[in-house]
Structure formats: C-alpha cells, structure tokens
Amino acid sequence: MKIHIVGGGAIGLLHAGLLARAGQEVTVWTRTDKQAERLQAEGVRLETLDGVVRDIAVDSHSLSSLQAGPIGEEHSAAWIILTVKQSHIDESLLHRLRRLSSGTTAILCLQNGIGHMEKLAAALPDALLYAGVTSVGARRLDDARHVRHTGDGPLWFGAYSEDKKDDYLQNLLLKILKTAGFRAGLSNEMKDMIYQKLLINAVINPLTAIYDTTNGELPQHPTRLRLMRSLYEETSAILSADGMKPGGDGWQLVMQVCAATAANVSSMLSDVRAGRQTEIDWINGGVSGLAVRLGIASPLNDAVTALVKQLH
Ligand code: PAF
C-alpha cells in the first residue's frame, strides 16, 4: 500500500522505517530539501528495540516541492500519516496536505495535545480524518535519517467523525501496522484516549521543562511532586467536565509513565533545550481553552503555559 509519512522527526522516521521494512511503499515528506535528499539517497537508518541497525530504502521529497503544478498519479496514496508537531500545522502545511490528499485518502493524525483535529477538519472538509494516540518511543539520532526505537507502547486510532470513515481502509491500515510491528488497535473512544494522554502530557511536559529535569527525576522532590499532583487534579477536573470518562487511577498512570520513561527527556524539555517552539499552547494552553469554554478556573494550567512560553 502507498503511504505518505508527513514529517521527518523521530515518530515520522520510525513509522517510515518500520512500514517500509514490512514492504509498504513509503514516501517521507520533510520540511527541508536537505533531509529529503539524504533520505532518498541513503534511506531511513532504523535502530530497532533489540539494537539491530539497518538502512531501509524510502522515497522522500520536501513539502515545499508540493507548492505548484499538478500532483502526479505517483503521489496518490491510500493513507497519510501526519507526524509533525502541532506548531507545524499552519496554513502552508494545510495547503500541502490538500494537494497531497484526494477524496479517498485517509489521514491519521498522531499529534500530542488538542486543537489539531478541529483545524484539520475545517481545512480538509472532504478528508477521511483519523485521530491517533501513540505511546511508541522514538529518538532521532542525527538531523536527517537515523532513528532509534526506544519504547514499545500501543498505538490507538479511530475515525474523527463517525460519518466519515472507511472500514476497508482502516482495517487495512490496522493489519499493515500490526505486521510492521506496532501494537496497533482501532477504537471508537478516541476523544477519551486523547484526553487520557493529554492529562499525562499536561502534568509531565511543562514541569519537566520548567524544572529542566528528566521524567524520572520529576516526582523525586516533594515540592515538585505536590505541584504535579495539583496540576493533575486541576486538569483531570477540567477534562472530566468536558466528558473524559472516569477510568482507572489516572494519577497512578502519571507516576507509572514517569517511572517507565525515567531516563527520558520529555518532548517539551527537548524542544526548550533545542530552542524550538514547544507544544504548550496545545497541551496546557488547550486545557485552559477548554476551561474557559466550560466556565471553570484553570490557574495552574494558565501559569505553566505562561512560564513555558518564557523558556523558548
Ligand atoms: O511528550 C512526551 O515526552 C511523552 O509523551 C511523555 C509521556 C511525557 C514521556 O516523555
């Protein structure tokens, strides 16, 4: 099956490498010409969980090459997997996605945080949009093509809108993802899954960035632990008021994620360290936005949003 991976970061390269290794026809769309040229010439360098390193051939182009002219038949794909950060979903990217997709292309969106699905639905009214939540771990080890698979979490996906889905395509992707080695599953509860992940990100990401600490060190100090707990309570109350289902023990889950990813630098801290724009507006800023809509106060989410914005 033809699959476009939009975004050449760690998650994009991991999906490209594993899917191409499983025999799928993968094209990676990158932000820079330089990265596309390297990928086209040398392939994805994939380091699997068991430490095996292999170069895997993929097709690759830069998103800017989509600017003008007709899209050739060779670019029509059944699925687009959108792996760019929230901050990259702007008018220019939406324009390119419109050019890359046709009425029959399905788009799987793997962003952290909230807000992107509404934006994509408004910009691509005919697209078959799928929301995804992934807990796979990946790290890019150079500026172009070397990716390490660091963690084997589940990948859930489901149609954003019940009346815009394609059973055949979604089952095909599910099968292909599983064959490629992902622990993939289809879900009708994507809003809930997105909120559960948002709750974890809203506690760990801003505080690791503010305190410049790894996920494992974050709860090790009593002051930080208290702040984590307060941010958790506030966020959980807001998401529950917006329909998040009462599930297992969310706080325990936050602590488990800190333990399971103890040595990791969160994505927000690594953005801050690299001087990149963070996803704070779509994580804690997104929670504050929901609170405003619901008429609930969100002082801690407002505060961490303002603090993290000062860090980059
Ligand atoms: O954004 C991240 O870094 C990850 O989603 C998480 C769960 C916080 C672990 O590092």
Tab-separated table of C-alpha atoms and ligand atoms in Angstrom:
chain	number	residue	atom	x	y	z
A	1	MET	CA	0.000	0.000	0.000
A	2	LYS	CA	1.180	3.539	-0.718
A	3	ILE	CA	1.642	5.523	2.480
A	4	HIS	CA	2.759	9.118	2.858
A	5	ILE	CA	4.509	9.992	6.095
A	6	VAL	CA	4.349	13.752	6.596
A	7	GLY	CA	7.127	14.847	8.951
A	8	GLY	CA	10.701	13.606	9.249
A	9	GLY	CA	11.042	13.761	13.036
A	10	ALA	CA	11.550	10.724	15.276
A	11	ILE	CA	7.963	9.464	15.066
A	12	GLY	CA	7.797	10.034	11.298
A	13	LEU	CA	11.077	8.211	10.638
A	14	LEU	CA	10.124	5.321	12.929
A	15	HIS	CA	6.832	4.785	11.080
A	16	ALA	CA	8.574	5.161	7.729
A	17	GLY	CA	11.313	2.678	8.634
A	18	LEU	CA	9.063	0.016	10.143
A	19	LEU	CA	6.409	0.259	7.405
A	20	ALA	CA	8.945	0.223	4.564
A	21	ARG	CA	10.753	-2.698	6.204
A	22	ALA	CA	7.412	-4.544	6.107
A	23	GLY	CA	7.183	-3.997	2.347
A	24	GLN	CA	4.926	-0.918	2.168
A	25	GLU	CA	5.538	1.819	-0.430
A	26	VAL	CA	6.532	4.687	1.834
A	27	THR	CA	7.172	8.319	0.918
A	28	VAL	CA	8.501	10.655	3.596
A	29	TRP	CA	7.623	14.360	3.190
A	30	THR	CA	10.105	16.540	5.025
A	31	ARG	CA	10.427	20.224	5.847
A	32	THR	CA	13.877	20.634	4.282
A	33	ASP	CA	15.230	19.660	0.855
A	34	LYS	CA	18.425	18.521	2.554
A	35	GLN	CA	16.685	15.897	4.683
A	36	ALA	CA	14.629	14.647	1.715
A	37	GLU	CA	17.797	14.274	-0.390
A	38	ARG	CA	19.547	12.268	2.352
A	39	LEU	CA	16.538	10.015	2.886
A	40	GLN	CA	16.089	9.453	-0.842
A	41	ALA	CA	19.777	8.608	-1.291
A	42	GLU	CA	20.506	6.635	1.875
A	43	GLY	CA	17.135	5.581	3.334
A	44	VAL	CA	15.993	5.547	6.946
A	45	ARG	CA	18.629	4.234	9.368
A	46	LEU	CA	16.443	2.249	11.759
A	47	GLU	CA	17.729	1.034	15.118
A	48	THR	CA	15.204	-1.468	16.417
A	49	LEU	CA	14.349	-2.257	20.047
A	50	ASP	CA	16.810	-5.166	20.009
A	51	GLY	CA	19.636	-2.869	18.886
A	52	VAL	CA	19.836	-4.033	15.243
A	53	VAL	CA	20.687	-1.186	12.833
A	54	ARG	CA	19.532	-1.327	9.205
A	55	ASP	CA	19.220	1.112	6.320
A	56	ILE	CA	15.775	0.937	4.738
A	57	ALA	CA	15.033	2.492	1.342
A	58	VAL	CA	12.194	5.021	1.179
A	59	ASP	CA	11.031	7.611	-1.297
A	60	SER	CA	11.373	11.158	0.039
A	61	HIS	CA	10.535	14.705	-1.047
A	62	SER	CA	10.379	18.062	0.665
A	63	LEU	CA	6.954	19.540	1.386
A	64	SER	CA	7.982	22.685	-0.474
A	65	SER	CA	8.184	20.672	-3.717
A	66	LEU	CA	4.387	20.350	-3.457
A	67	GLN	CA	3.879	24.062	-3.909
A	68	ALA	CA	2.877	24.248	-7.544
A	69	GLY	CA	1.963	22.175	-10.543
A	70	PRO	CA	-0.283	19.163	-10.807
A	71	ILE	CA	0.177	16.241	-8.431
A	72	GLY	CA	1.222	13.176	-10.375
A	73	GLU	CA	-0.537	9.825	-10.072
A	74	GLU	CA	2.622	8.511	-8.419
A	75	HIS	CA	1.843	10.673	-5.378
A	76	SER	CA	-1.667	9.372	-4.713
A	77	ALA	CA	-1.641	7.318	-1.517
A	78	ALA	CA	-4.273	5.435	0.449
A	79	TRP	CA	-3.047	6.813	3.768
A	80	ILE	CA	-1.233	9.872	5.008
A	81	ILE	CA	0.298	9.577	8.468
A	82	LEU	CA	0.729	13.081	9.834
A	83	THR	CA	3.534	13.126	12.369
A	84	VAL	CA	4.523	16.799	12.514
A	85	LYS	CA	4.344	18.745	15.779
A	86	GLN	CA	1.226	20.818	16.497
A	87	SER	CA	3.209	24.007	15.949
A	88	HIS	CA	3.845	22.987	12.323
A	89	ILE	CA	0.171	22.640	11.427
A	90	ASP	CA	-0.154	26.050	9.805
A	91	GLU	CA	-1.724	27.375	6.588
A	92	SER	CA	1.228	26.305	4.485
A	93	LEU	CA	1.127	22.708	5.756
A	94	LEU	CA	-2.664	22.550	5.354
A	95	HIS	CA	-2.287	23.724	1.766
A	96	ARG	CA	0.224	20.959	1.084
A	97	LEU	CA	-1.965	18.341	2.736
A	98	ARG	CA	-4.825	19.438	0.475
A	99	ARG	CA	-2.556	18.874	-2.523
A	100	LEU	CA	-1.395	15.506	-1.259
A	101	SER	CA	-4.813	14.103	-0.391
A	102	SER	CA	-7.755	13.243	-2.585
A	103	GLY	CA	-11.334	12.441	-1.542
A	104	THR	CA	-10.311	8.840	-0.928
A	105	THR	CA	-7.156	9.447	1.097
A	106	ALA	CA	-7.376	8.815	4.811
A	107	ILE	CA	-5.229	10.873	7.200
A	108	LEU	CA	-4.016	9.518	10.527
A	109	CYS	CA	-3.026	12.343	12.898
A	110	LEU	CA	-0.516	11.480	15.616
A	111	GLN	CA	-0.116	14.782	17.459
A	112	ASN	CA	0.087	15.374	21.205
A	113	GLY	CA	-2.414	17.773	22.717
A	114	ILE	CA	-5.700	19.075	21.339
A	115	GLY	CA	-6.942	21.536	18.740
A	116	HIS	CA	-5.373	19.980	15.634
A	117	MET	CA	-8.322	17.759	14.655
A	118	GLU	CA	-10.731	20.706	14.532
A	119	LYS	CA	-8.219	22.682	12.471
A	120	LEU	CA	-7.680	19.808	10.037
A	121	ALA	CA	-11.414	19.086	9.729
A	122	ALA	CA	-12.096	22.725	8.856
A	123	ALA	CA	-9.273	22.882	6.311
A	124	LEU	CA	-9.892	19.471	4.718
A	125	PRO	CA	-13.677	19.032	4.806
A	126	ASP	CA	-13.656	16.018	2.447
A	127	ALA	CA	-10.790	14.109	4.057
A	128	LEU	CA	-11.256	10.897	5.997
A	129	LEU	CA	-9.673	12.067	9.237
A	130	TYR	CA	-8.469	9.646	11.883
A	131	ALA	CA	-7.243	10.640	15.323
A	132	GLY	CA	-4.401	8.610	16.761
A	133	VAL	CA	-2.749	8.312	20.136
A	134	THR	CA	0.623	6.680	20.242
A	135	SER	CA	2.855	5.699	23.112
A	136	VAL	CA	5.693	4.324	20.989
A	137	GLY	CA	9.029	5.819	21.918
A	138	ALA	CA	11.470	7.049	19.285
A	139	ARG	CA	14.557	9.256	19.200
A	140	ARG	CA	16.157	10.822	16.171
A	141	LEU	CA	19.915	10.475	16.428
A	142	ASP	CA	21.019	12.791	13.620
A	143	ASP	CA	19.499	15.637	11.659
A	144	ALA	CA	18.219	13.519	8.781
A	145	ARG	CA	17.651	9.785	8.877
A	146	HIS	CA	18.865	7.881	11.934
A	147	VAL	CA	16.101	6.885	14.338
A	148	ARG	CA	16.142	4.666	17.421
A	149	HIS	CA	13.017	2.787	18.503
A	150	THR	CA	13.112	3.344	22.266
A	151	GLY	CA	9.772	2.100	23.545
A	152	ASP	CA	7.024	-0.268	22.555
A	153	GLY	CA	3.719	1.374	23.555
A	154	PRO	CA	0.289	0.944	21.994
A	155	LEU	CA	-0.972	2.948	19.007
A	156	TRP	CA	-4.730	3.532	19.013
A	157	PHE	CA	-6.615	5.145	16.179
A	158	GLY	CA	-10.192	5.799	15.144
A	159	ALA	CA	-12.337	7.951	12.857
A	160	TYR	CA	-12.643	11.573	13.951
A	161	SER	CA	-16.184	11.703	12.646
A	162	GLU	CA	-18.456	8.645	12.645
A	163	ASP	CA	-19.957	9.580	9.266
A	164	LYS	CA	-16.571	9.958	7.581
A	165	LYS	CA	-14.765	6.686	7.788
A	166	ASP	CA	-13.793	3.824	5.558
A	167	ASP	CA	-13.962	0.387	7.164
A	168	TYR	CA	-11.876	-1.226	4.448
A	169	LEU	CA	-9.067	1.331	4.662
A	170	GLN	CA	-8.974	1.401	8.457
A	171	ASN	CA	-8.819	-2.389	8.697
A	172	LEU	CA	-6.130	-2.478	6.045
A	173	LEU	CA	-4.013	0.053	7.959
A	174	LEU	CA	-4.553	-1.863	11.180
A	175	LYS	CA	-3.311	-5.063	9.569
A	176	ILE	CA	-0.343	-3.327	7.989
A	177	LEU	CA	0.659	-1.596	11.231
A	178	LYS	CA	0.488	-4.882	13.143
A	179	THR	CA	2.540	-6.674	10.503
A	180	ALA	CA	5.113	-3.869	10.722
A	181	GLY	CA	5.452	-4.471	14.467
A	182	PHE	CA	3.176	-1.838	16.005
A	183	ARG	CA	0.846	-2.751	18.854
A	184	ALA	CA	-1.989	-1.088	16.965
A	185	GLY	CA	-5.703	-1.096	17.745
A	186	LEU	CA	-8.889	0.555	16.469
A	187	SER	CA	-11.014	2.496	18.927
A	188	ASN	CA	-14.386	4.267	18.980
A	189	GLU	CA	-13.271	6.172	22.073
A	190	MET	CA	-10.654	8.427	20.586
A	191	LYS	CA	-11.752	11.584	22.421
A	192	ASP	CA	-11.302	9.737	25.679
A	193	MET	CA	-7.910	8.360	24.655
A	194	ILE	CA	-6.749	11.804	23.550
A	195	TYR	CA	-7.840	13.232	26.920
A	196	GLN	CA	-6.105	10.448	28.888
A	197	LYS	CA	-2.851	11.157	27.039
A	198	LEU	CA	-3.380	14.916	27.363
A	199	LEU	CA	-3.701	14.508	31.127
A	200	ILE	CA	-0.324	12.750	31.282
A	201	ASN	CA	1.350	15.289	28.993
A	202	ALA	CA	-0.211	18.235	30.848
A	203	VAL	CA	1.445	17.129	34.083
A	204	ILE	CA	4.822	15.793	32.939
A	205	ASN	CA	5.722	18.005	29.978
A	206	PRO	CA	5.510	21.551	31.398
A	207	LEU	CA	7.026	20.648	34.759
A	208	THR	CA	9.992	18.748	33.291
A	209	ALA	CA	10.571	21.792	31.037
A	210	ILE	CA	10.296	24.323	33.875
A	211	TYR	CA	12.480	22.318	36.258
A	212	ASP	CA	14.837	21.110	33.495
A	213	THR	CA	14.616	17.568	34.752
A	214	THR	CA	14.132	14.050	33.349
A	215	ASN	CA	10.747	12.328	33.643
A	216	GLY	CA	12.113	10.031	36.349
A	217	GLU	CA	13.578	12.827	38.489
A	218	LEU	CA	10.446	14.970	38.328
A	219	PRO	CA	8.499	13.291	41.185
A	220	GLN	CA	11.651	12.778	43.290
A	221	HIS	CA	11.376	16.155	45.037
A	222	PRO	CA	8.415	16.764	47.436
A	223	THR	CA	7.708	20.290	46.146
A	224	ARG	CA	7.658	19.119	42.547
A	225	LEU	CA	5.515	16.120	43.487
A	226	ARG	CA	2.954	18.415	45.186
A	227	LEU	CA	2.827	20.642	42.133
A	228	MET	CA	2.418	17.605	39.869
A	229	ARG	CA	-0.492	16.447	41.993
A	230	SER	CA	-2.206	19.872	41.973
A	231	LEU	CA	-1.767	20.197	38.200
A	232	TYR	CA	-3.121	16.679	37.808
A	233	GLU	CA	-6.222	17.445	39.953
A	234	GLU	CA	-6.976	20.669	38.100
A	235	THR	CA	-6.503	19.136	34.633
A	236	SER	CA	-8.405	15.983	35.460
A	237	ALA	CA	-11.385	18.033	36.735
A	238	ILE	CA	-11.464	20.121	33.540
A	239	LEU	CA	-11.186	17.118	31.190
A	240	SER	CA	-13.821	15.217	33.192
A	241	ALA	CA	-16.163	18.213	32.942
A	242	ASP	CA	-15.672	18.020	29.178
A	243	GLY	CA	-16.609	14.344	29.013
A	244	MET	CA	-13.484	12.344	29.916
A	245	LYS	CA	-14.751	9.054	31.291
A	246	PRO	CA	-13.801	8.023	34.799
A	247	GLY	CA	-11.285	5.245	34.191
A	248	GLY	CA	-8.551	3.656	36.250
A	249	ASP	CA	-6.315	5.605	38.562
A	250	GLY	CA	-5.003	8.450	36.373
A	251	TRP	CA	-2.549	9.663	38.991
A	252	GLN	CA	-1.018	6.187	39.242
A	253	LEU	CA	-0.686	6.220	35.462
A	254	VAL	CA	1.201	9.537	35.533
A	255	MET	CA	3.584	8.081	38.109
A	256	GLN	CA	3.982	4.888	36.063
A	257	VAL	CA	4.837	6.894	32.923
A	258	CYS	CA	7.484	8.811	34.909
A	259	ALA	CA	8.954	5.509	36.093
A	260	ALA	CA	8.737	3.763	32.714
A	261	THR	CA	10.389	6.697	30.909
A	262	ALA	CA	12.650	7.643	33.832
A	263	ALA	CA	15.766	8.383	31.789
A	264	ASN	CA	13.858	10.282	29.077
A	265	VAL	CA	13.837	13.974	28.485
A	266	SER	CA	10.217	14.888	27.703
A	267	SER	CA	9.419	16.200	24.256
A	268	MET	CA	8.738	19.641	25.748
A	269	LEU	CA	12.043	19.817	27.580
A	270	SER	CA	13.908	18.684	24.493
A	271	ASP	CA	12.146	21.413	22.457
A	272	VAL	CA	13.150	24.005	25.076
A	273	ARG	CA	16.755	22.778	25.126
A	274	ALA	CA	16.919	22.899	21.315
A	275	GLY	CA	15.372	26.388	21.190
A	276	ARG	CA	12.322	25.097	19.274
A	277	GLN	CA	8.730	26.175	19.757
A	278	THR	CA	7.048	23.860	22.271
A	279	GLU	CA	3.558	22.322	22.161
A	280	ILE	CA	2.489	24.173	25.317
A	281	ASP	CA	-0.335	26.026	23.505
A	282	TRP	CA	-1.940	22.708	22.544
A	283	ILE	CA	-1.288	20.898	25.833
A	284	ASN	CA	-1.784	23.135	28.898
A	285	GLY	CA	-2.946	26.027	26.709
A	286	GLY	CA	-5.517	23.636	25.221
A	287	VAL	CA	-6.694	22.652	28.721
A	288	SER	CA	-7.012	26.359	29.671
A	289	GLY	CA	-9.036	26.913	26.487
A	290	LEU	CA	-11.444	24.122	27.445
A	291	ALA	CA	-11.741	25.596	30.962
A	292	VAL	CA	-12.691	28.998	29.538
A	293	ARG	CA	-15.371	27.363	27.385
A	294	LEU	CA	-16.721	25.479	30.402
A	295	GLY	CA	-16.562	28.472	32.739
A	296	ILE	CA	-14.063	26.774	35.088
A	297	ALA	CA	-10.908	28.385	36.504
A	298	SER	CA	-7.570	26.893	35.416
A	299	PRO	CA	-4.919	28.871	37.325
A	300	LEU	CA	-2.212	26.195	37.235
A	301	ASN	CA	-2.586	25.404	33.547
A	302	ASP	CA	-2.578	29.157	32.804
A	303	ALA	CA	0.554	29.614	34.929
A	304	VAL	CA	2.598	26.750	33.433
A	305	THR	CA	1.591	27.882	29.928
A	306	ALA	CA	2.898	31.384	30.643
A	307	LEU	CA	6.081	30.046	32.276
A	308	VAL	CA	6.959	27.628	29.461
A	309	LYS	CA	6.352	30.334	26.852
A	310	GLN	CA	9.142	32.311	28.516
A	311	LEU	CA	11.534	29.393	28.108
A	312	HIS	CA	11.685	29.472	24.326
B	1	PAF	O1	5.775	14.131	25.305
B	1	PAF	C1	6.471	13.241	25.851
B	1	PAF	O2	7.667	13.378	26.069
B	1	PAF	C2	5.815	11.924	26.221
B	1	PAF	O3	4.518	11.920	25.710
B	1	PAF	C3	5.796	11.617	27.723
B	1	PAF	C4	4.713	10.623	28.024
B	1	PAF	C5	5.634	12.824	28.591
B	1	PAF	C6	7.040	10.864	28.093
B	1	PAF	O4	8.229	11.562	27.876
